[in-house]
Coordinates of C-alpha atoms and ligand atoms in Angstrom, one line a residue:
X8 CA 14.3 6.2 -5.2
X9 CA 11.8 4.4 -3.0
X10 CA 9.5 6.1 -0.5
X11 CA 7.2 4.4 1.9
X12 CA 4.0 5.8 3.4
X13 CA 3.1 4.0 6.6
X14 CA 1.1 4.5 9.8
X15 CA 2.5 5.0 13.3
X16 CA -0.7 4.2 15.2
X17 CA -3.7 1.8 14.9
X18 CA -4.4 2.7 11.3
X19 CA -6.8 5.3 9.9
X20 CA -4.1 8.0 10.3
X21 CA -4.9 9.4 6.9
X22 CA -2.3 7.5 4.9
X23 CA -4.6 7.5 1.9
X24 CA -4.5 11.2 1.6
X25 CA -0.7 11.4 2.0
X26 CA -0.2 8.7 -0.6
X27 CA -2.6 10.3 -3.0
X28 CA -0.6 13.6 -2.5
X29 CA 2.8 12.0 -2.9
X30 CA 1.5 10.0 -5.8
X31 CA 1.6 13.2 -7.9
X32 CA 5.4 13.0 -7.9
X33 CA 5.7 9.2 -8.2
X34 CA 5.8 6.9 -11.2
X35 CA 4.8 3.6 -9.5
X36 CA 2.7 3.0 -6.4
X37 CA 2.7 -0.4 -4.7
X38 CA 0.5 -1.9 -2.1
X39 CA 2.7 -4.4 -0.3
X40 CA 0.6 -6.0 2.5
X41 CA -2.9 -6.4 3.8
X42 CA -6.0 -6.9 1.8
X43 CA -9.4 -5.4 1.3
X44 CA -10.1 -5.4 5.0
X45 CA -9.1 -1.8 5.7
X46 CA -9.8 1.3 3.7
X47 CA -8.3 4.5 2.7
X48 CA -10.5 7.5 2.2
X49 CA -9.5 9.9 -0.6
X50 CA -11.0 13.1 -1.7
X51 CA -9.8 14.6 -4.9
X52 CA -11.0 16.3 -8.1
X53 CA -13.1 13.2 -9.1
X54 CA -15.0 13.0 -5.8
X55 CA -14.7 11.0 -2.6
X56 CA -13.5 7.4 -2.7
X57 CA -13.0 4.6 -0.2
X58 CA -10.2 2.3 -1.6
X59 CA -9.6 -1.0 0.0
X60 CA -7.3 -2.9 -2.3
X61 CA -6.3 -0.5 -5.1
X62 CA -3.3 1.6 -4.4
X63 CA -4.1 5.2 -3.8
X64 CA -2.3 6.1 -7.0
X65 CA -5.1 5.1 -9.3
X66 CA -6.3 8.6 -9.9
X67 CA -3.3 9.8 -11.8
X68 CA -2.7 8.9 -15.5
X69 CA 1.1 9.0 -15.1
X70 CA 1.3 6.3 -12.5
X71 CA 1.3 2.5 -12.5
X72 CA -0.5 0.9 -9.6
X73 CA 0.8 -2.4 -8.4
X74 CA -0.7 -5.1 -6.1
X75 CA 2.5 -6.6 -4.6
X76 CA 3.1 -10.2 -3.7
X77 CA 2.6 -9.4 0.0
X78 CA -1.1 -8.5 -0.5
X79 CA -4.1 -10.7 0.2
X80 CA -5.6 -10.5 -3.2
X81 CA -9.4 -10.6 -3.3
X82 CA -10.0 -10.7 -7.1
X83 CA -13.7 -9.9 -7.1
X84 CA -13.1 -7.0 -4.7
X85 CA -10.3 -5.7 -6.9
X86 CA -12.6 -5.7 -10.0
X87 CA -15.5 -4.2 -8.1
X88 CA -13.2 -1.4 -7.0
X89 CA -11.9 -0.7 -10.5
X90 CA -15.5 -0.6 -11.8
X91 CA -16.4 1.8 -9.0
X92 CA -13.8 4.3 -9.9
X93 CA -14.5 4.0 -13.7
X94 CA -18.2 4.7 -12.9
X95 CA -17.2 8.0 -11.3
X96 CA -15.3 9.1 -14.4
X97 CA -11.7 8.2 -13.4
X98 CA -9.8 7.0 -16.5
X99 CA -8.8 3.2 -16.5
X100 CA -5.7 3.1 -14.4
X101 CA -2.6 1.1 -15.3
X102 CA -2.7 -1.9 -13.0
X103 CA -0.3 -4.7 -12.4
X104 CA -0.8 -7.7 -10.1
X105 CA 2.1 -9.7 -8.9
X106 CA 2.3 -13.3 -10.2
X107 CA 3.4 -14.2 -6.7
X108 CA 0.4 -12.6 -4.9
X109 CA -1.8 -15.1 -3.3
X110 CA -5.6 -15.2 -3.7
X111 CA -8.2 -14.7 -1.0
X112 CA -10.6 -17.6 -1.5
X113 CA -14.4 -17.6 -0.7
X114 CA -13.6 -20.2 2.0
X115 CA -11.2 -17.8 3.7
X116 CA -14.1 -15.4 4.2
X117 CA -16.3 -18.2 5.4
X118 CA -13.7 -19.4 7.9
X119 CA -13.3 -15.9 9.2
X120 CA -17.0 -15.6 9.8
X121 CA -17.4 -19.0 11.4
X122 CA -14.4 -18.5 13.7
X123 CA -15.8 -15.2 14.9
X124 CA -19.2 -16.8 15.5
X125 CA -17.5 -19.7 17.4
X126 CA -15.4 -17.3 19.6
X127 CA -18.5 -15.2 20.4
X128 CA -17.5 -12.5 22.9
X129 CA -13.9 -13.5 22.8
X130 CA -13.5 -12.7 19.1
X131 CA -10.7 -10.6 17.6
X132 CA -13.1 -8.1 16.1
X133 CA -12.1 -9.3 12.6
X134 CA -13.6 -7.4 9.6
X135 CA -14.5 -10.9 8.4
X136 CA -12.8 -10.4 5.0
X137 CA -10.8 -13.6 5.3
X138 CA -7.4 -12.0 6.0
X139 CA -6.4 -14.2 9.0
X140 CA -7.4 -17.5 7.4
X141 CA -5.7 -16.3 4.2
X142 CA -2.3 -15.6 5.8
X143 CA -2.5 -18.7 7.9
X144 CA -2.9 -20.8 4.7
X145 CA -0.1 -18.8 3.0
X146 CA 2.4 -19.8 5.8
X147 CA 0.9 -23.3 6.1
X148 CA 1.8 -23.5 2.4
X149 CA -1.6 -24.3 1.1
X150 CA -2.3 -20.8 -0.3
X151 CA -2.9 -20.3 -4.0
X152 CA -0.5 -18.0 -5.9
X153 CA -1.8 -16.1 -9.0
X154 CA 0.8 -18.0 -11.0
X155 CA -0.8 -21.3 -10.1
X156 CA -4.0 -20.3 -11.9
X157 CA -2.2 -21.1 -15.1
X158 CA -1.3 -24.7 -14.4
X159 CA -4.7 -26.5 -14.5
X160 CA -3.5 -30.0 -13.5
X161 CA -1.5 -29.1 -10.4
X162 CA -4.2 -26.6 -9.4
X163 CA -6.8 -29.3 -9.4
X164 CA -4.6 -31.5 -7.3
X165 CA -4.0 -28.7 -4.8
X166 CA -7.7 -27.8 -4.6
X167 CA -8.5 -31.4 -3.8
X168 CA -6.0 -31.4 -1.0
X169 CA -7.3 -28.2 0.4
X170 CA -10.9 -29.5 0.4
X171 CA -9.8 -32.6 2.2
X172 CA -8.2 -30.6 5.0
X173 CA -10.7 -27.8 5.3
X174 CA -13.7 -30.1 5.2
X175 CA -12.6 -31.7 8.5
X176 CA -13.0 -28.3 10.1
X177 CA -16.2 -27.5 8.2
X178 CA -17.8 -30.7 9.4
X179 CA -16.5 -31.1 12.9
X180 CA -15.6 -27.7 14.2
X181 CA -18.1 -25.4 12.5
X182 CA -20.9 -27.9 11.4
X183 CA -21.2 -26.2 8.0
X184 CA -21.6 -27.5 4.5
X185 CA -18.5 -29.1 2.9
X186 CA -16.4 -27.4 0.2
X187 CA -16.5 -28.9 -3.3
X188 CA -13.4 -29.1 -5.5
X189 CA -15.6 -28.6 -8.6
X190 CA -17.1 -25.4 -7.3
X191 CA -13.7 -24.1 -6.2
X192 CA -12.2 -24.8 -9.7
X193 CA -15.0 -23.0 -11.3
X194 CA -14.3 -20.0 -9.1
X195 CA -10.6 -20.1 -9.9
X196 CA -11.3 -20.2 -13.6
X197 CA -13.3 -17.1 -13.3
X198 CA -10.6 -15.5 -11.3
X199 CA -8.0 -16.5 -13.9
X200 CA -10.1 -14.8 -16.7
X201 CA -10.4 -11.6 -14.6
X202 CA -6.8 -11.2 -13.5
X203 CA -4.9 -12.5 -16.6
X204 CA -4.4 -9.2 -18.4
X205 CA -2.7 -7.7 -15.3
X206 CA -0.4 -10.4 -14.2
X207 CA 3.2 -9.3 -13.9
X208 CA 6.6 -10.3 -12.6
X209 CA 6.6 -7.4 -10.2
X210 CA 10.0 -7.6 -8.7
X211 CA 11.5 -7.7 -12.2
X212 CA 9.4 -4.8 -13.3
X213 CA 10.5 -2.8 -10.2
X214 CA 14.1 -3.7 -10.7
X215 CA 14.0 -2.3 -14.2
X216 CA 12.1 0.7 -13.0
X217 CA 14.8 1.5 -10.5
X218 CA 17.6 1.2 -13.0
X219 CA 15.6 3.8 -15.1
X220 CA 15.4 6.1 -12.1
X221 CA 11.7 5.8 -11.6
X222 CA 10.1 7.0 -8.4
X223 CA 8.4 4.2 -6.5
X224 CA 6.0 4.7 -3.6
X225 CA 5.1 1.9 -1.2
X226 CA 1.7 2.2 0.4
X227 CA 1.1 0.5 3.8
X228 CA -2.2 -0.4 5.4
X229 CA -3.1 0.0 9.1
X230 CA -0.2 1.1 11.4
X231 CA 2.7 0.0 13.6
X232 CA 0.5 -1.0 16.5
X233 CA -1.3 -3.6 14.4
X234 CA 1.9 -5.3 13.2
X235 CA 1.9 -9.0 14.2
X236 CA 5.4 -8.8 15.7
X237 CA 5.7 -5.3 17.0
X238 CA 2.1 -4.4 17.7
X239 CA -0.5 -5.3 20.4
X240 CA -0.5 -9.0 19.7
X241 CA -2.9 -10.8 19.4
X242 CA -5.2 -7.9 18.5
X243 CA -3.1 -7.2 15.4
X244 CA -3.5 -7.8 11.7
X245 CA -2.0 -10.8 9.9
X246 CA 0.6 -9.2 7.7
X247 CA 3.4 -6.8 8.7
X248 CA 2.4 -3.2 8.5
X249 CA 6.0 -1.9 8.7
X250 CA 8.0 -0.1 6.0
X251 CA 10.6 -2.8 6.3
X252 CA 8.1 -5.3 5.1
X253 CA 7.7 -3.2 2.0
X254 CA 10.9 -4.7 0.7
X255 CA 9.5 -8.2 0.9
X256 CA 5.9 -7.4 -0.1
X257 CA 7.0 -5.6 -3.2
X258 CA 10.2 -7.5 -4.0
X259 CA 12.9 -4.8 -3.7
X260 CA 16.1 -4.5 -1.7
X261 CA 15.6 -3.1 1.8
X262 CA 18.3 -0.5 1.4
X263 CA 16.4 1.1 -1.5
X264 CA 13.7 2.5 0.9
X265 CA 15.3 5.8 1.6
X266 CA 12.3 7.9 2.7
X267 CA 9.8 6.6 5.3
X268 CA 7.0 9.1 5.6
X269 CA 5.2 8.0 8.8
X270 CA 1.7 9.2 9.2
X271 CA 0.8 10.2 12.8
X272 CA -2.7 11.3 13.7
X273 CA -3.1 14.4 15.9
X274 CA -5.4 12.4 18.3
X275 CA -6.0 8.7 18.6
X276 CA -8.6 6.4 17.1
X277 CA -8.8 2.6 16.7
X278 CA -11.2 0.1 15.2
X279 CA -11.7 -3.3 16.8
X280 CA -10.6 -4.6 20.1
X281 CA -7.1 -4.3 21.7
X282 CA -5.1 -2.2 24.1
X283 CA -5.6 1.5 23.8
X284 CA -4.2 3.4 26.9
X285 CA -5.3 6.9 26.1
X286 CA -8.9 5.9 25.1
X287 CA -11.7 8.2 26.2
X288 CA -15.4 7.5 26.7
X289 CA -18.8 9.1 27.0
X290 CA -19.7 12.5 25.7
X291 CA -16.0 13.5 25.4
X292 CA -15.4 10.6 23.0
X293 CA -18.7 11.1 21.1
X294 CA -17.8 14.7 20.3
X295 CA -14.4 13.9 19.0
X296 CA -15.8 11.0 17.0
X297 CA -18.5 13.2 15.5
X298 CA -16.0 15.9 14.6
X299 CA -13.1 13.6 13.6
X300 CA -11.8 12.6 10.2
X301 CA -14.0 13.8 7.4
X302 CA -17.6 13.5 8.5
X303 CA -16.9 11.4 11.7
X304 CA -14.7 8.6 12.8
X305 CA -16.3 5.5 11.3
X306 CA -14.5 2.6 9.7
X307 CA -14.0 3.1 5.9
X308 CA -14.7 -0.7 5.3
X309 CA -17.0 -1.7 8.1
X310 CA -18.8 1.6 9.1
X311 CA -18.0 0.6 12.7
X312 CA -17.7 3.6 15.1
X313 CA -14.0 4.0 15.9
X314 CA -12.7 4.1 19.5
X315 CA -11.4 7.5 20.4
X316 CA -8.6 8.9 22.5
X317 CA -6.1 11.6 23.2
X318 CA -2.7 11.8 21.4
X319 CA -0.5 9.0 22.8
X320 CA 3.1 10.1 22.6
X321 CA 4.4 6.8 24.1
X322 CA 2.7 4.7 21.4
X323 CA 3.4 7.2 18.6
X324 CA 7.1 7.5 19.3
X325 CA 7.4 3.7 19.4
X326 CA 5.3 3.5 16.2
X327 CA 7.7 5.9 14.5
X328 CA 10.8 4.1 15.8
X329 CA 9.6 0.7 14.7
X330 CA 8.8 2.1 11.2
X331 CA 12.2 3.7 10.9
X332 CA 10.4 7.1 10.3
X333 CA 12.6 9.6 8.5
X334 CA 9.8 12.2 8.7
X335 CA 6.3 12.6 10.1
X336 CA 3.1 13.7 8.4
X337 CA 0.8 14.9 11.3
X338 CA -2.8 14.6 10.2
X339 CA -6.3 15.8 11.1
X340 CA -5.1 18.6 13.3
X341 CA -8.0 20.8 12.1
X342 CA -10.4 18.6 14.0
X343 CA -9.0 19.7 17.4
X344 CA -9.8 23.4 17.0
X345 CA -12.9 23.1 19.3
X346 CA -11.0 22.0 22.5
X347 CA -10.2 24.3 25.4
X348 CA -7.3 22.1 26.4
X349 CA -5.6 19.1 24.8
X350 CA -4.3 16.3 27.0
X351 CA -1.3 14.4 25.6
X352 CA -0.4 11.0 27.1
X353 CA 3.4 11.3 27.8
X354 CA 3.9 8.2 30.0
X355 CA 2.4 4.9 31.1
X356 CA 2.0 4.1 34.7
X357 CA 2.5 0.4 35.2
X358 CA 2.5 -1.1 38.7
X359 CA 3.2 2.3 40.2
X360 CA 6.1 3.1 37.9
X361 CA 6.0 5.6 35.0
X362 CA 7.6 4.5 31.8
X363 CA 8.0 6.2 28.4
X364 CA 8.7 2.9 26.6
X365 CA 5.9 1.1 24.8
X366 CA 5.7 -2.3 26.5
X367 CA 4.5 -5.8 25.5
X368 CA 0.8 -6.5 25.6
X369 CA 0.7 -8.2 29.1
X370 CA 2.1 -5.0 30.6
X371 CA 0.2 -2.7 28.4
X372 CA -3.0 -4.1 29.8
X373 CA -2.1 -2.6 33.2
X374 CA -0.9 0.7 31.9
X375 CA -2.6 3.9 33.0
X376 CA -2.1 7.1 31.0
X377 CA 0.0 10.0 32.4
X378 CA -1.2 13.2 30.8
X379 CA 0.3 16.6 30.2
X380 CA -2.2 19.3 29.1
X381 CA -1.6 22.0 26.5
X382 CA -4.0 24.9 25.8
X383 CA -6.3 24.8 22.8
X384 CA -6.3 27.3 19.9
X385 CA -10.1 27.6 19.7
X386 CA -10.2 28.5 16.0
X387 CA -10.6 26.8 12.6
X388 CA -7.2 26.2 11.0
X389 CA -8.5 24.9 7.7
X390 CA -7.4 26.9 4.7
X391 CA -4.1 28.0 6.3
X392 CA -1.2 27.2 4.0
X393 CA 1.8 28.5 5.9
X394 CA 3.2 27.2 9.1
X395 CA 3.8 30.6 10.6
X396 CA 0.1 31.5 10.1
X397 CA -1.1 28.8 12.5
X398 CA -2.1 30.0 15.9
X399 CA 0.7 30.0 18.5
X400 CA -1.0 27.3 20.6
X401 CA -1.4 25.1 17.6
X402 CA 2.3 25.4 16.8
X403 CA 3.0 24.6 20.4
X404 CA 1.0 21.4 20.2
X405 CA 2.8 20.4 17.0
X406 CA 6.2 21.2 18.4
X407 CA 5.5 19.4 21.6
X408 CA 4.5 16.3 19.6
X409 CA 7.6 16.6 17.4
X410 CA 9.8 16.7 20.5
X411 CA 8.1 13.6 21.9
X412 CA 8.3 11.7 18.6
X413 CA 12.0 12.6 18.0
X414 CA 11.3 12.7 14.3
X415 CA 10.9 15.9 12.2
X416 CA 7.3 16.8 11.4
X417 CA 7.6 17.7 7.7
X418 CA 3.9 18.0 6.9
X419 CA 0.9 19.1 8.8
X420 CA -2.5 18.1 7.3
X421 CA -5.3 20.5 8.1
X422 CA -8.2 19.1 6.1
X423 CA -9.1 16.0 4.1
X424 CA -8.5 17.5 0.6
X425 CA -5.4 16.7 -1.5
X426 CA -4.1 20.3 -1.2
X427 CA -4.9 20.9 2.5
X428 CA -1.3 20.5 3.6
X429 CA 1.3 22.7 5.3
X430 CA 4.9 21.9 4.5
X431 CA 7.5 22.9 7.0
Ligands
GDP23 P1 -6.0 5.7 6.2 O1 -6.5 4.3 6.3 O2 -4.8 5.9 7.0 O3 -5.8 6.2 4.8 O4 -7.1 6.6 6.9 P2 -8.6 6.7 6.7 O5 -8.9 7.1 5.3 O6 -9.4 5.5 7.2 O7 -9.0 7.9 7.7 C1 -8.7 9.1 7.5 C2 -9.9 10.0 7.4 O8 -9.5 11.3 7.7 C3 -10.5 10.1 6.0 O9 -11.9 10.3 6.1 C4 -9.8 11.3 5.4 O10 -10.5 11.9 4.4 C5 -9.7 12.1 6.6 N1 -8.5 13.0 6.7 C6 -7.2 12.8 6.3 N2 -6.5 13.8 6.6 C7 -7.3 14.8 7.2 C8 -7.1 16.0 7.8 O11 -6.0 16.6 7.8 N3 -8.2 16.6 8.3 C9 -9.4 16.1 8.3 N4 -10.5 16.8 8.9 N5 -9.7 14.9 7.8 C10 -8.6 14.2 7.3

């Protein structure tokens, strides 16, 4: 049985918490895309953690945590993160790294920085962790797979070819120092030493696990609207954020993914540039940002203040549909308890016509939000464990959202902690 936990929005929906929770009843947890550019915040019995590349299952001793082939593997970041959790008293997790995962190289990070500098005000708001240059190289077929670390001769040949190509850009586009094959080989030798004990034929491992009836959890990063195909291109990430990609990024058959838990945030937030129809500004936004998430809405990786907005039913319904959501976990609902009324964006007005369908980016740029407003519940709902005990106006908000999403809301999260969850 394979379950995926993915996001319906711009990311930061609280997937980390839901994965951490579902991890309790899983045997294997797999990261299948993305890199250490985004983060999950998890609060559990060991403390508060910001994970960027480790799967959110590393806190249980019964789970195996896997970095799938679809991930952008930053080896030093992975080891820093492992050390970070060990330092806080978490036992050494069982970790496997796909032999087909590709490696984020120091020059990917440099190219990311140089390109953002070059673009100036027109930049993509990259986290500068090398993700776009990494995936570009993967598909240009000059990426380096973990398996290639173990074939010295062909690795050297490849690295020389890479330097030849990259140094043209270094010299003529960015006017920066050239890459040296010797330095890169030294780095790769270090990486080999670090990663060797964890290297695994992950698709074979998962095949065997499935035949033994093991429960597998796929953990996505970011959300539907950041998908390179179905999101707000080009202000998207460079690997697919969809549950469907879980099959590819982990190496399992698509029909095995039976349960797609899609995490939807009870209001909107986004990091970086890009279309965001229900965005709010000024004091209204500042207050929601201050009260949002757990201690404010600031990026888990970058610390950047997140952009804030009201719940967007158009974007979220689309986000659920494109994920193939079988159920929804609605998160951070507790944050909204201070509001007198809650606007919900139920349509987009584009060129004088109202639509409920999420359009392509060129039309999205022209979209104006159409709101319906529901009354607030004006109380703190943290600590409530049964759905019926929630204030009537709060249930009305949830049920309104559920109707708009056209997917059952199976869980409502009313606090950042592992057990702050209401099942329906
Ligand atoms: P992810 O990338 O989807 O895992 O999301 P993030 O970890 O970036 O952002 C979610 C933030 O909201 C984190 O700080 C979580 O601790 C916090 N969080 C998750 N669920 C809830 C909730 O139900 N209520 C509150 N107040 N905070 C939550």
